[in-house]
Coordinates of C-alpha atoms in Angstrom, one line a residue:
M1121 CA 124.3 81.7 60.9
Q1122 CA 124.7 82.0 57.2
T1123 CA 126.7 79.3 55.5
K1124 CA 128.3 79.6 52.1
V1125 CA 129.4 76.7 50.1
W1126 CA 132.2 77.4 47.6
A1127 CA 132.5 74.9 44.8
L1128 CA 136.2 74.3 43.9
A1129 CA 136.9 73.3 40.3
T1130 CA 140.6 73.4 39.3
T1131 CA 141.0 76.3 41.9
I1132 CA 138.3 78.3 40.2
L1133 CA 135.4 79.4 42.4
V1134 CA 131.8 80.2 41.7
G1135 CA 131.5 83.7 43.4
W1136 CA 129.1 85.4 45.7
S1137 CA 128.4 88.3 43.4
G1138 CA 127.5 86.1 40.5
L1139 CA 125.0 84.4 42.7
A1140 CA 123.8 87.8 43.9
Q1141 CA 123.3 89.0 40.3
A1142 CA 121.2 85.8 39.6
H1143 CA 119.2 86.5 42.8
T1144 CA 118.6 90.1 41.9
A1145 CA 117.3 89.1 38.5
G1146 CA 115.2 86.3 40.0
A1147 CA 117.2 83.8 38.0
H1148 CA 116.8 80.6 40.1
T1149 CA 116.2 78.5 37.1
A1150 CA 118.0 75.4 35.9
G1151 CA 119.3 77.5 33.0
A1152 CA 120.8 80.1 35.2
Q1153 CA 122.4 77.5 37.4
A1154 CA 123.9 75.8 34.3
A1155 CA 125.2 79.2 33.1
R1156 CA 127.0 79.8 36.4
A1157 CA 128.5 76.3 36.3
G1158 CA 129.6 76.9 32.7
A1159 CA 131.3 80.1 33.7
A1160 CA 133.2 78.3 36.4
A1161 CA 134.3 75.7 33.9
S1162 CA 135.5 78.3 31.4
A1163 CA 139.1 79.4 31.1
P1164 CA 139.8 82.1 33.8
V1165 CA 140.8 85.6 32.8
E1166 CA 144.5 85.9 33.6
Y1167 CA 146.1 89.1 34.9
D1168 CA 149.9 89.6 35.1
L1169 CA 151.0 92.9 36.8
R1170 CA 154.6 94.1 36.6
F1171 CA 156.1 97.1 38.4
D1172 CA 159.5 97.4 36.7
N1173 CA 159.0 101.2 36.2
A1174 CA 157.5 101.8 39.6
V1175 CA 159.8 104.8 40.2
H1176 CA 157.9 106.6 37.5
Q1177 CA 154.5 105.4 38.8
E1178 CA 153.9 102.9 36.0
A1179 CA 152.8 99.3 35.9
R1180 CA 152.8 97.1 32.8
I1181 CA 149.7 94.9 32.9
T1182 CA 148.9 91.9 30.6
V1183 CA 145.4 90.4 30.5
T1184 CA 144.6 87.1 28.7
W1185 CA 141.2 85.9 27.6
R1186 CA 140.9 82.4 26.3
E1187 CA 138.0 80.4 24.8
I1188 CA 136.1 83.6 23.9
G1189 CA 134.6 82.4 20.6
D1190 CA 134.9 84.4 17.4
R1191 CA 133.0 87.6 18.2
P1192 CA 134.8 90.9 18.6
L1193 CA 136.2 91.5 22.2
R1194 CA 135.3 94.7 23.9
V1195 CA 137.7 95.7 26.7
Q1196 CA 137.5 98.7 28.9
M1197 CA 138.3 100.5 32.1
S1198 CA 135.7 101.1 34.8
R1199 CA 134.0 104.5 35.2
S1200 CA 133.0 103.9 38.8
S1201 CA 134.2 102.0 41.8
P1202 CA 132.6 100.0 44.7
G1203 CA 132.0 102.3 47.7
R1204 CA 132.0 105.4 45.5
Y1205 CA 128.9 107.0 44.0
A1206 CA 130.4 109.4 41.4
L1207 CA 132.0 108.9 38.1
H1208 CA 135.8 108.4 38.0
E1209 CA 137.2 108.1 34.5
F1210 CA 140.0 105.5 35.1
A1211 CA 140.7 105.1 31.4
K1212 CA 142.5 108.5 31.4
N1213 CA 145.6 106.8 33.0
V1214 CA 145.8 103.9 30.5
Y1215 CA 148.1 104.0 27.4
S1216 CA 150.5 102.0 25.1
V1217 CA 147.8 99.4 24.5
S1218 CA 148.6 96.4 22.3
A1219 CA 147.2 93.0 21.7
T1220 CA 148.2 89.6 20.2
D1221 CA 146.3 86.4 19.6
G1222 CA 147.0 82.9 21.0
A1223 CA 149.9 82.4 18.6
G1224 CA 151.5 85.7 19.5
R1225 CA 150.4 87.5 16.2
P1226 CA 149.7 91.2 16.6
L1227 CA 146.0 92.1 16.5
S1228 CA 144.4 95.4 15.5
L1229 CA 142.7 97.5 18.1
Q1230 CA 139.8 99.9 17.4
R1231 CA 138.9 102.8 19.7
T1232 CA 135.7 104.6 19.2
D1233 CA 135.0 106.0 22.7
P1234 CA 137.2 107.2 25.6
Y1235 CA 136.6 104.2 27.9
G1236 CA 137.9 101.2 26.0
W1237 CA 139.0 99.3 22.9
T1238 CA 137.6 96.6 20.6
V1239 CA 139.6 93.7 19.2
P1240 CA 137.6 92.9 16.0
G1241 CA 139.4 89.7 15.0
H1242 CA 141.3 87.0 16.9
D1243 CA 141.7 83.2 17.1
G1244 CA 139.7 82.8 20.3
T1245 CA 142.5 84.1 22.5
V1246 CA 143.3 87.7 23.1
V1247 CA 146.4 88.8 25.1
L1248 CA 146.2 92.5 25.9
T1249 CA 149.0 94.6 27.3
Y1250 CA 148.8 98.2 28.5
T1251 CA 150.6 100.7 30.7
L1252 CA 148.9 102.2 33.8
Y1253 CA 150.0 105.4 35.4
A1254 CA 149.0 105.6 39.1
D1255 CA 149.9 108.2 41.7
R1256 CA 147.1 108.7 44.2
A1257 CA 146.9 106.3 47.1
D1258 CA 143.4 106.4 48.6
G1259 CA 140.2 104.3 48.4
T1260 CA 139.4 105.2 44.8
Y1261 CA 142.6 105.3 42.9
S1262 CA 146.0 103.5 42.7
Q1263 CA 149.5 104.5 43.4
I1264 CA 152.7 102.9 42.2
D1265 CA 156.2 103.9 43.4
A1266 CA 159.4 102.5 44.8
T1267 CA 157.7 102.1 48.3
H1268 CA 154.6 100.3 47.3
A1269 CA 151.9 99.4 44.8
H1270 CA 148.5 100.5 46.3
L1271 CA 145.9 99.1 43.9
N1272 CA 142.2 99.8 43.7
M1273 CA 141.1 97.3 41.0
P1274 CA 138.7 99.5 39.0
A1275 CA 141.5 102.0 38.7
T1276 CA 144.0 99.3 37.7
L1277 CA 142.4 96.4 35.7
M1278 CA 140.7 96.3 32.3
W1279 CA 137.8 93.9 31.8
A1280 CA 135.9 92.5 28.9
T1281 CA 132.2 93.0 28.3
G1282 CA 130.2 89.7 28.5
F1283 CA 132.8 87.9 30.7
D1284 CA 131.7 89.1 34.1
D1285 CA 131.0 85.6 35.4
R1286 CA 134.4 84.2 34.5
P1287 CA 136.9 83.6 37.4
A1288 CA 140.2 85.5 37.4
L1289 CA 143.7 84.4 38.1
V1290 CA 145.9 87.4 39.2
R1291 CA 149.7 87.3 39.4
F1292 CA 151.6 90.2 41.0
R1293 CA 155.3 90.7 40.3
P1294 CA 156.6 92.8 43.2
Y1295 CA 159.1 95.6 42.4
A1296 CA 161.2 95.1 45.6
P1297 CA 162.2 91.7 47.2
D1298 CA 160.8 92.8 50.6
W1299 CA 157.3 93.5 49.2
T1300 CA 154.6 91.1 50.3
I1301 CA 151.0 91.1 49.1
A1302 CA 147.9 91.9 51.2
T1303 CA 144.5 91.4 49.6
Q1304 CA 141.1 89.8 50.1
L1305 CA 141.6 87.7 47.0
E1306 CA 141.9 84.0 47.5
P1307 CA 145.6 82.9 47.8
T1308 CA 146.9 79.9 45.8
A1309 CA 150.0 77.7 46.4
A1310 CA 152.1 80.4 44.7
A1311 CA 152.7 83.4 47.0
D1312 CA 152.4 85.9 44.1
T1313 CA 149.2 84.5 42.6
F1314 CA 145.5 84.9 43.7
T1315 CA 142.1 84.1 42.4
A1316 CA 138.7 85.8 42.3
P1317 CA 135.4 84.0 41.5
D1318 CA 134.2 86.7 39.1
L1319 CA 134.5 90.3 38.0
Q1320 CA 132.4 91.7 40.8
Y1321 CA 134.6 90.2 43.5
L1322 CA 137.8 91.0 41.6
M1323 CA 136.9 94.7 41.3
D1324 CA 136.0 94.8 45.0
S1325 CA 139.4 93.5 46.1
P1326 CA 142.0 96.3 46.8
T1327 CA 145.6 95.1 47.1
E1328 CA 148.7 96.4 48.8
L1329 CA 152.2 95.4 47.8
S1330 CA 154.8 96.7 50.1
A1331 CA 157.1 96.0 53.1
H1332 CA 154.2 96.3 55.5
A1333 CA 153.7 95.1 59.1
V1334 CA 151.1 92.5 59.8
R1335 CA 149.1 91.7 62.9
A1336 CA 146.3 89.1 63.0
W1337 CA 143.9 87.8 65.6
Q1338 CA 140.8 85.7 65.7
V1339 CA 137.2 86.4 66.7
D1340 CA 134.7 83.8 67.7
D1341 CA 131.7 83.4 65.4
D1342 CA 129.5 81.0 67.3
G1343 CA 132.3 78.5 67.6
V1344 CA 133.9 79.3 64.2
A1345 CA 137.1 81.3 64.2
R1346 CA 137.3 84.2 61.8
T1347 CA 140.6 86.0 61.3
I1348 CA 141.0 89.7 61.4
R1349 CA 144.2 90.9 59.8
L1350 CA 145.8 94.4 60.1
T1351 CA 148.5 95.3 57.6
V1352 CA 150.2 98.7 58.1
H1353 CA 152.6 100.3 55.6
H1354 CA 154.1 103.2 57.5
A1355 CA 157.4 104.8 58.7
G1356 CA 156.7 104.2 62.4
T1357 CA 157.7 101.5 64.8
E1358 CA 156.6 97.9 65.4
A1359 CA 155.5 99.0 68.9
E1360 CA 153.1 101.5 67.4
V1361 CA 151.6 98.8 65.2
D1362 CA 151.1 96.7 68.4
T1363 CA 149.3 99.6 70.1
F1364 CA 147.1 100.3 67.2
A1365 CA 146.2 96.6 66.8
A1366 CA 145.2 96.4 70.5
K1367 CA 142.9 99.4 70.0
A1368 CA 141.5 97.9 66.9
K1369 CA 140.7 94.7 68.6
K1370 CA 138.6 96.5 71.2
V1371 CA 136.6 98.4 68.5
V1372 CA 136.1 95.2 66.5
D1373 CA 134.7 93.5 69.6
Q1374 CA 132.2 96.3 70.2
Q1375 CA 130.9 96.2 66.7
I1376 CA 130.4 92.5 66.9
A1377 CA 128.4 93.1 70.0
V1378 CA 126.1 95.4 68.2
F1379 CA 125.1 92.7 65.7
G1380 CA 125.6 89.7 67.9
D1381 CA 127.3 88.0 64.9
V1382 CA 130.4 88.0 62.8
P1383 CA 130.1 88.1 59.0
D1384 CA 131.1 84.9 57.3
F1385 CA 134.1 86.5 55.7
D1386 CA 134.9 84.8 52.4
Y1387 CA 138.0 82.6 52.8
G1388 CA 137.7 83.2 56.6
T1389 CA 139.6 86.5 56.7
Y1390 CA 139.0 90.2 56.9
T1391 CA 141.9 92.5 56.1
F1392 CA 142.6 96.2 57.0
L1393 CA 144.9 97.7 54.3
A1394 CA 146.5 100.7 56.0
D1395 CA 148.9 103.2 54.4
Y1396 CA 150.1 106.0 56.7
L1397 CA 152.7 108.0 54.8
P1398 CA 153.2 111.6 53.7
H1399 CA 152.7 110.9 50.0
V1400 CA 149.4 109.1 50.3
T1401 CA 145.9 110.7 50.5
G1402 CA 143.7 110.4 53.6
D1403 CA 140.7 108.2 53.0
G1404 CA 138.8 105.1 53.9
M1405 CA 137.0 102.7 51.6
E1406 CA 135.0 99.6 52.6
H1407 CA 135.0 96.3 50.7
R1408 CA 133.4 93.0 51.2
N1409 CA 136.2 91.4 53.2
S1410 CA 138.7 94.3 53.5
T1411 CA 139.0 98.0 53.8
V1412 CA 141.5 100.6 52.7
I1413 CA 142.4 103.2 55.3
S1414 CA 145.0 105.8 54.5
S1415 CA 146.4 109.0 56.0
T1416 CA 149.2 111.5 55.4
R1417 CA 149.9 111.5 59.1
S1418 CA 151.7 109.0 61.3
F1419 CA 150.5 107.3 64.5
Q1420 CA 152.6 109.7 66.5
Q1421 CA 151.2 112.8 64.8
T1422 CA 147.6 111.8 65.3
N1423 CA 147.9 109.9 68.7
F1424 CA 146.4 106.9 66.9
G1425 CA 143.5 109.0 65.5
Q1426 CA 143.4 106.7 62.5
L1427 CA 141.2 104.5 64.7
G1428 CA 138.2 106.6 63.7
T1429 CA 138.4 105.7 60.1
L1430 CA 139.1 102.0 61.0
S1431 CA 136.0 101.9 63.1
H1432 CA 133.8 103.5 60.5
E1433 CA 135.0 101.2 57.7
F1434 CA 134.8 98.0 59.7
F1435 CA 131.1 98.7 60.5
H1436 CA 130.6 98.6 56.8
A1437 CA 131.4 94.8 56.9
W1438 CA 127.8 94.5 58.1
N1439 CA 126.2 97.8 57.0
V1440 CA 126.5 98.2 53.2
E1441 CA 128.6 95.2 52.3
R1442 CA 126.0 92.6 53.4
I1443 CA 123.1 94.8 54.6
R1444 CA 123.1 96.2 51.1
P1445 CA 120.9 98.7 49.3
A1446 CA 119.1 97.1 46.3
E1447 CA 120.3 99.8 44.0
L1448 CA 124.0 98.8 44.5
E1449 CA 123.5 95.1 43.7
P1450 CA 125.0 94.2 41.3
F1451 CA 127.4 97.1 41.0
D1452 CA 127.6 98.7 37.5
F1453 CA 131.2 99.8 36.7
T1454 CA 130.0 101.8 33.6
R1455 CA 128.0 104.5 35.4
A1456 CA 127.3 106.2 38.7
N1457 CA 125.5 103.9 41.2
P1458 CA 123.0 106.1 43.2
T1459 CA 120.8 105.0 46.0
P1460 CA 118.4 106.9 48.2
S1461 CA 119.6 105.0 51.3
L1462 CA 123.1 106.5 51.9
W1463 CA 121.7 108.3 54.9
F1464 CA 121.4 104.7 56.4
A1465 CA 124.4 103.0 54.7
E1466 CA 126.9 105.8 55.4
G1467 CA 125.1 108.0 58.0
F1468 CA 124.3 105.2 60.5
T1469 CA 127.8 103.9 60.0
N1470 CA 129.1 107.4 60.8
Y1471 CA 127.1 107.2 64.1
Y1472 CA 128.5 103.9 65.1
G1473 CA 132.1 104.6 64.2
P1474 CA 132.8 106.9 67.2
L1475 CA 130.2 105.2 69.4
A1476 CA 132.1 101.9 69.1
I1477 CA 135.4 103.7 70.0
R1478 CA 133.7 105.2 73.1
R1479 CA 132.2 101.9 74.2
A1480 CA 135.6 100.3 73.7
G1481 CA 137.0 102.8 76.2
E1482 CA 139.3 104.3 73.5
S1483 CA 137.7 107.8 73.9
T1484 CA 136.2 109.6 76.8
V1485 CA 132.6 110.6 77.2
D1486 CA 133.6 114.3 77.0
A1487 CA 135.6 113.7 73.8
F1488 CA 132.7 111.8 72.3
L1489 CA 130.2 114.6 73.2
A1490 CA 132.5 117.3 71.8
D1491 CA 132.5 115.6 68.4
L1492 CA 128.8 114.9 68.6
S1493 CA 128.2 118.5 69.5
R1494 CA 129.9 119.7 66.3
T1495 CA 128.0 117.3 64.1
L1496 CA 124.6 118.0 65.8
S1497 CA 125.1 121.7 65.6
G1498 CA 126.2 121.5 62.0
I1499 CA 123.1 119.6 61.0
V1500 CA 120.5 121.5 63.1
N1501 CA 121.8 124.7 61.5
A1502 CA 122.5 123.3 58.0
P1503 CA 120.8 125.4 55.3
G1504 CA 120.7 122.4 53.0
R1505 CA 117.9 120.8 55.1
A1506 CA 115.6 123.3 53.6
Y1507 CA 116.3 121.9 50.2
G1508 CA 116.0 118.2 50.8
S1509 CA 115.6 115.2 53.0
P1510 CA 118.2 112.6 53.9
Q1511 CA 116.9 110.5 51.0
E1512 CA 117.3 113.5 48.6
M1513 CA 120.8 114.2 49.8
S1514 CA 121.7 110.5 49.3
L1515 CA 120.7 110.8 45.6
R1516 CA 122.9 113.8 45.3
A1517 CA 126.0 111.7 46.0
P1518 CA 127.1 111.4 42.4
F1519 CA 127.6 115.2 42.5
A1520 CA 129.5 115.2 45.8
D1521 CA 131.4 111.9 46.4
A1522 CA 134.8 113.1 45.3
A1523 CA 133.2 114.3 42.0
A1524 CA 135.0 117.3 40.4
A1525 CA 133.3 120.1 38.4
I1526 CA 134.7 123.3 36.9
D1527 CA 131.7 125.4 37.6
P1528 CA 130.9 126.5 41.2
T1529 CA 127.9 125.0 42.9
N1530 CA 125.7 126.5 45.6
P1531 CA 127.0 125.0 48.9
N1532 CA 123.8 125.9 50.7
I1533 CA 121.5 123.4 48.9
S1534 CA 123.3 120.2 50.0
T1535 CA 123.9 118.5 53.3
S1536 CA 126.3 115.6 53.4
Y1537 CA 124.5 112.3 54.0
Y1538 CA 127.3 111.3 56.4
P1539 CA 126.5 113.7 59.2
Y1540 CA 122.9 114.1 58.2
G1541 CA 122.3 110.3 58.6
Q1542 CA 124.4 110.3 61.7
I1543 CA 122.1 112.8 63.4
V1544 CA 119.0 110.8 62.1
A1545 CA 120.6 107.8 63.8
L1546 CA 121.0 109.7 67.0
A1547 CA 117.4 110.9 66.9
L1548 CA 116.2 107.3 66.3
D1549 CA 118.4 105.8 69.0
L1550 CA 117.3 108.2 71.7
S1551 CA 113.7 108.1 70.6
L1552 CA 113.6 104.3 70.7
R1553 CA 115.2 104.3 74.2
E1554 CA 112.5 106.9 75.3
R1555 CA 109.4 105.2 73.8
F1556 CA 110.2 101.5 73.8
P1557 CA 111.9 100.3 77.0
G1558 CA 114.6 97.8 76.2
V1559 CA 114.7 98.7 72.5
T1560 CA 117.7 100.6 71.1
L1561 CA 119.2 101.3 67.7
D1562 CA 121.4 98.3 68.3
D1563 CA 118.3 96.1 68.2
Y1564 CA 117.2 97.8 64.9
M1565 CA 120.7 97.1 63.3
R1566 CA 120.6 93.6 64.6
R1567 CA 117.2 93.0 63.0
M1568 CA 118.4 94.5 59.7
W1569 CA 121.3 92.1 59.9
Q1570 CA 119.1 89.1 60.5
V1571 CA 116.6 90.0 57.8
H1572 CA 118.8 91.5 55.1
G1573 CA 122.4 90.8 56.1
V1574 CA 122.6 87.1 56.9
T1575 CA 120.3 86.4 53.9
E1576 CA 122.1 89.0 51.8
R1577 CA 118.7 90.1 50.5
P1578 CA 119.2 93.7 49.3
Y1579 CA 116.9 96.1 51.0
T1580 CA 114.7 98.9 49.6
P1581 CA 113.8 102.2 51.5
D1582 CA 110.5 100.6 52.4
D1583 CA 112.3 97.6 53.9
L1584 CA 114.1 100.0 56.3
R1585 CA 110.8 101.4 57.4
L1586 CA 109.1 98.0 57.8
V1587 CA 111.9 96.5 59.8
L1588 CA 111.7 99.5 62.2
G1589 CA 108.0 98.7 62.6
A1590 CA 108.8 95.1 63.3
V1591 CA 111.5 95.8 65.9
T1592 CA 109.3 98.3 67.8
G1593 CA 106.0 96.5 67.3
D1594 CA 104.7 99.9 66.3
Q1595 CA 104.4 100.4 62.6
A1596 CA 102.7 103.8 63.1
F1597 CA 105.8 105.1 64.9
A1598 CA 108.0 103.8 62.1
D1599 CA 105.9 105.3 59.4
A1600 CA 105.8 108.7 61.2
F1601 CA 109.6 108.7 61.9
F1602 CA 110.3 108.0 58.2
A1603 CA 107.8 110.5 56.9
T1604 CA 109.2 113.2 59.2
S1605 CA 113.0 112.7 59.3
V1606 CA 113.9 110.4 56.3
E1607 CA 111.5 111.4 53.6
G1608 CA 111.1 114.8 55.2
S1609 CA 113.9 117.0 56.7
A1610 CA 112.5 117.7 60.2
L1611 CA 114.4 116.7 63.3
P1612 CA 113.1 116.2 66.8
D1613 CA 113.8 118.4 69.8
F1614 CA 117.0 116.9 71.0
A1615 CA 117.1 118.6 74.4
P1616 CA 114.6 116.3 76.2
L1617 CA 116.0 113.3 74.3
L1618 CA 119.6 114.0 75.6
A1619 CA 118.3 114.9 79.0
Q1620 CA 117.5 111.1 79.5
A1621 CA 121.3 110.6 79.7
G1622 CA 121.8 113.6 82.0
L1623 CA 123.1 115.7 79.1
V1624 CA 122.3 119.3 78.5
L1625 CA 121.9 120.8 75.0
A1626 CA 122.5 124.5 74.9
P1627 CA 124.0 127.3 72.8
A1628 CA 127.8 127.1 72.8
R1629 CA 128.4 130.8 72.6
P1630 CA 125.2 132.7 73.2
E1631 CA 126.9 136.0 74.0
A1632 CA 129.1 135.9 70.9
A1633 CA 128.2 138.2 68.0
W1634 CA 128.0 136.3 64.7
A1635 CA 127.7 137.3 61.1
A1636 CA 127.7 133.9 59.2
A1637 CA 129.2 130.5 59.2
A1638 CA 131.0 131.4 56.0
P1639 CA 134.7 131.8 56.7
I1640 CA 136.1 135.3 56.4
R1641 CA 139.8 135.0 55.6
A1642 CA 142.7 137.3 54.8
T1643 CA 144.1 136.4 51.4
G1644 CA 147.2 138.6 51.5
T1645 CA 145.6 141.4 49.6
A1646 CA 142.0 141.4 51.0
L1647 CA 139.7 140.2 53.7
M1648 CA 137.5 137.9 51.7
V1649 CA 134.2 136.0 52.1
T1650 CA 135.5 132.6 51.0
E1651 CA 132.2 130.7 50.9
A1652 CA 128.7 131.7 50.1
P1653 CA 126.9 132.7 53.4
A1654 CA 123.8 130.6 54.2
P1655 CA 120.3 132.1 53.8
Q1656 CA 118.9 133.9 56.8
T1657 CA 122.4 134.8 58.2
P1658 CA 123.3 138.4 58.6
L1659 CA 125.8 138.5 55.8
Y1660 CA 123.4 136.8 53.4
E1661 CA 120.6 139.1 54.2
A1662 CA 122.9 142.1 53.7
G1663 CA 123.8 140.9 50.2
L1664 CA 127.4 139.7 50.7
D1665 CA 128.5 136.6 48.8
R1666 CA 131.4 134.4 48.0
G1667 CA 134.4 136.3 46.7
D1668 CA 133.4 139.7 48.2
E1669 CA 136.2 141.7 49.7
I1670 CA 135.5 143.4 53.0
V1671 CA 137.3 146.7 53.2
S1672 CA 136.1 148.1 56.5
V1673 CA 133.7 147.8 59.4
D1674 CA 132.4 151.0 60.9
D1675 CA 135.2 152.8 59.1
T1676 CA 137.9 150.5 60.6
A1677 CA 140.0 148.9 58.0
M1678 CA 139.8 145.1 57.8
D1679 CA 143.2 143.7 56.7
S1680 CA 143.7 140.5 58.7
D1681 CA 141.9 137.6 60.3
A1682 CA 142.5 139.2 63.7
D1683 CA 140.8 142.4 62.6
W1684 CA 137.6 140.5 61.8
T1685 CA 137.6 138.3 64.9
G1686 CA 138.5 141.3 67.1
M1687 CA 135.6 143.3 65.6
L1688 CA 133.1 140.5 66.5
R1689 CA 134.5 140.2 70.0
A1690 CA 133.9 143.9 70.6
R1691 CA 130.2 143.6 69.5
Q1692 CA 127.1 141.9 71.0
P1693 CA 124.3 140.1 69.3
G1694 CA 121.8 142.6 68.0
D1695 CA 124.5 145.3 67.3
T1696 CA 124.4 146.9 63.8
V1697 CA 127.7 147.6 61.9
Q1698 CA 128.4 149.3 58.6
I1699 CA 130.4 147.0 56.3
R1700 CA 132.1 148.5 53.2
F1701 CA 133.0 145.8 50.6
L1702 CA 133.8 145.2 47.0
Q1703 CA 131.6 143.0 45.0
R1704 CA 132.9 142.1 41.5
G1705 CA 134.5 145.5 41.2
V1706 CA 131.6 147.6 42.7
E1707 CA 132.0 149.2 46.1
R1708 CA 129.0 148.9 48.4
T1709 CA 128.2 149.8 52.0
V1710 CA 125.5 148.0 53.9
A1711 CA 124.2 147.9 57.5
V1712 CA 124.5 144.4 59.0
R1713 CA 122.7 143.4 62.2
L1714 CA 124.8 140.8 64.0
A1715 CA 123.1 137.8 65.4
A1716 CA 123.9 135.4 68.3
D1717 CA 126.2 132.5 67.4
P1718 CA 123.8 129.5 66.7
A1719 CA 126.4 126.8 67.5
L1720 CA 125.2 124.2 70.0
Q1721 CA 127.0 122.0 72.5
I1722 CA 126.2 118.9 74.5
V1723 CA 127.6 118.8 78.0
R1724 CA 127.1 116.6 81.1
A1725 CA 124.5 117.9 83.5
E1726 CA 127.2 117.6 86.2
A1727 CA 129.3 120.2 84.5
T1728 CA 126.4 122.8 84.7
G1729 CA 125.9 122.1 88.4
G1730 CA 123.2 119.5 88.0
A1731 CA 123.0 116.1 89.7
L1732 CA 122.5 112.8 87.8
T1733 CA 119.6 110.6 88.7
D1734 CA 120.1 106.9 88.9
A1735 CA 118.0 106.5 85.8
Q1736 CA 120.1 109.0 83.8
R1737 CA 123.3 107.3 84.9
A1738 CA 122.0 103.9 83.8
F1739 CA 120.7 105.4 80.5
R1740 CA 124.1 107.0 79.8
A1741 CA 126.0 103.7 80.6
S1742 CA 123.7 101.7 78.4
W1743 CA 124.2 104.1 75.5
L1744 CA 127.8 105.2 75.8
G1745 CA 129.3 102.5 77.9
V1746 CA 130.8 102.7 81.3
E1747 CA 133.6 105.3 81.7

């Protein structure tokens, strides 16, 4: 087990991320240690957050820097956020900025760029006050209203260049008397005041102020009790929170079983920050000792479907927060933070999220296979695989991870690293079980935890490959798998791999005529191709593209969604139809040869009339758990 020692000096802590930065730079010298000790002894950065105008989505925030010498102070908002890989210009929601010195005298502010301000002269103390507008509750942004203050720190707090190692003291002043505070920040004797050891930890610490429900339980970490805390801000019942907490406990236990260890959560606690309200935005965002999970829908509306996001994000407590790509450590708040390993950090997490729910008995095998079928079918048939490997798609994250652009992009050249990595994980898990008796993907994740998680030694792409060689005892296999399916975009034949578990991979609708995966939708005035068809599909080969309006098929008018689906039902694969359409004002008519629907499905062999062998039954139970 890893052990962390936190040095307490007048309630100010030397932080994990400051140590990680020194480790990354190889700074294990006496000078570096002295610098860290000096930062801990320096005056903390003090934050005071008021929500008096919460009904208009505003907070008034004051930040105080003391003992800063006589050089100009550069303050700014972040441009990126932990767990996100694109730019998010948080400074756009900051205004009414003013500053005073330690004696309360007004100070001048200079602004020469969009991201921050400079205080050119002061007396060694700067007290900065600004207004923040916040009205999006998800994992990236903040929302303030009369019901809650949902705060992602990079979207909320200014920081000063050169003071990253200083501890922070944060005071929240709740808008309503029934608001309580949930956060991974370290509590103090004052219920409204918390500390962070440094800027990295502060910015990684989302906070929820509201009248929320709380459930907490303990998990055993080799004789040490760690606390799991679930906070739920919703309009439902206490009984629903109890039910959700019971389900969450089962999932947490399954994920601990994968790694055989519980992370040494800082301050002993991990917190789920859940917002399930119509005015929030659905999302999930992992942090070192907490996660934000949000949905516009209630427990009743989803039948506790929020468990999927909870499972995914909690797996990140190991995979990405401690088993961490080298490119993300330390996190740079001034730019996008790309890594070629998101196929592993996010994709393998995407694999284990639903798998943990299945193993916990909170979904059926058939429900698990139905979801897996859709993902596998989507990736096997994904046109983006022709344009890049999982590593390449990981590096495209700054263009895709909630990034917004005015100009259209080609949807066929990208494949999300979430499902892409999930299917790579499936391929690896089933291949390990086939080739190396007694070795599974769980063993690989456990070895990654022991080598790179417990030690918190960030990994490189080569480390992922070398650990696979070590866990299998076959580096040639590891090298070949990475060359083929990680650095390359090929996937194995899944049919024999799934057959080990008595599962059949087959076309889902082999008799159905099909023109493209691109949706054809009635817009009220036309039947429109709403997305660009993928290469090698019938519509693409016939020259149709996004925005084209289909007028008729074989001289039959196409006015509604039902017209299009009815036309396909009346045809068979291989049939040729004449499609008349408008393309940017020009009417065209083309012959389109319909294909068979390429969608795949995974079903139990028993459902197709087959009989399970004892070996298949044991394989399925080992992989998916006993149903």
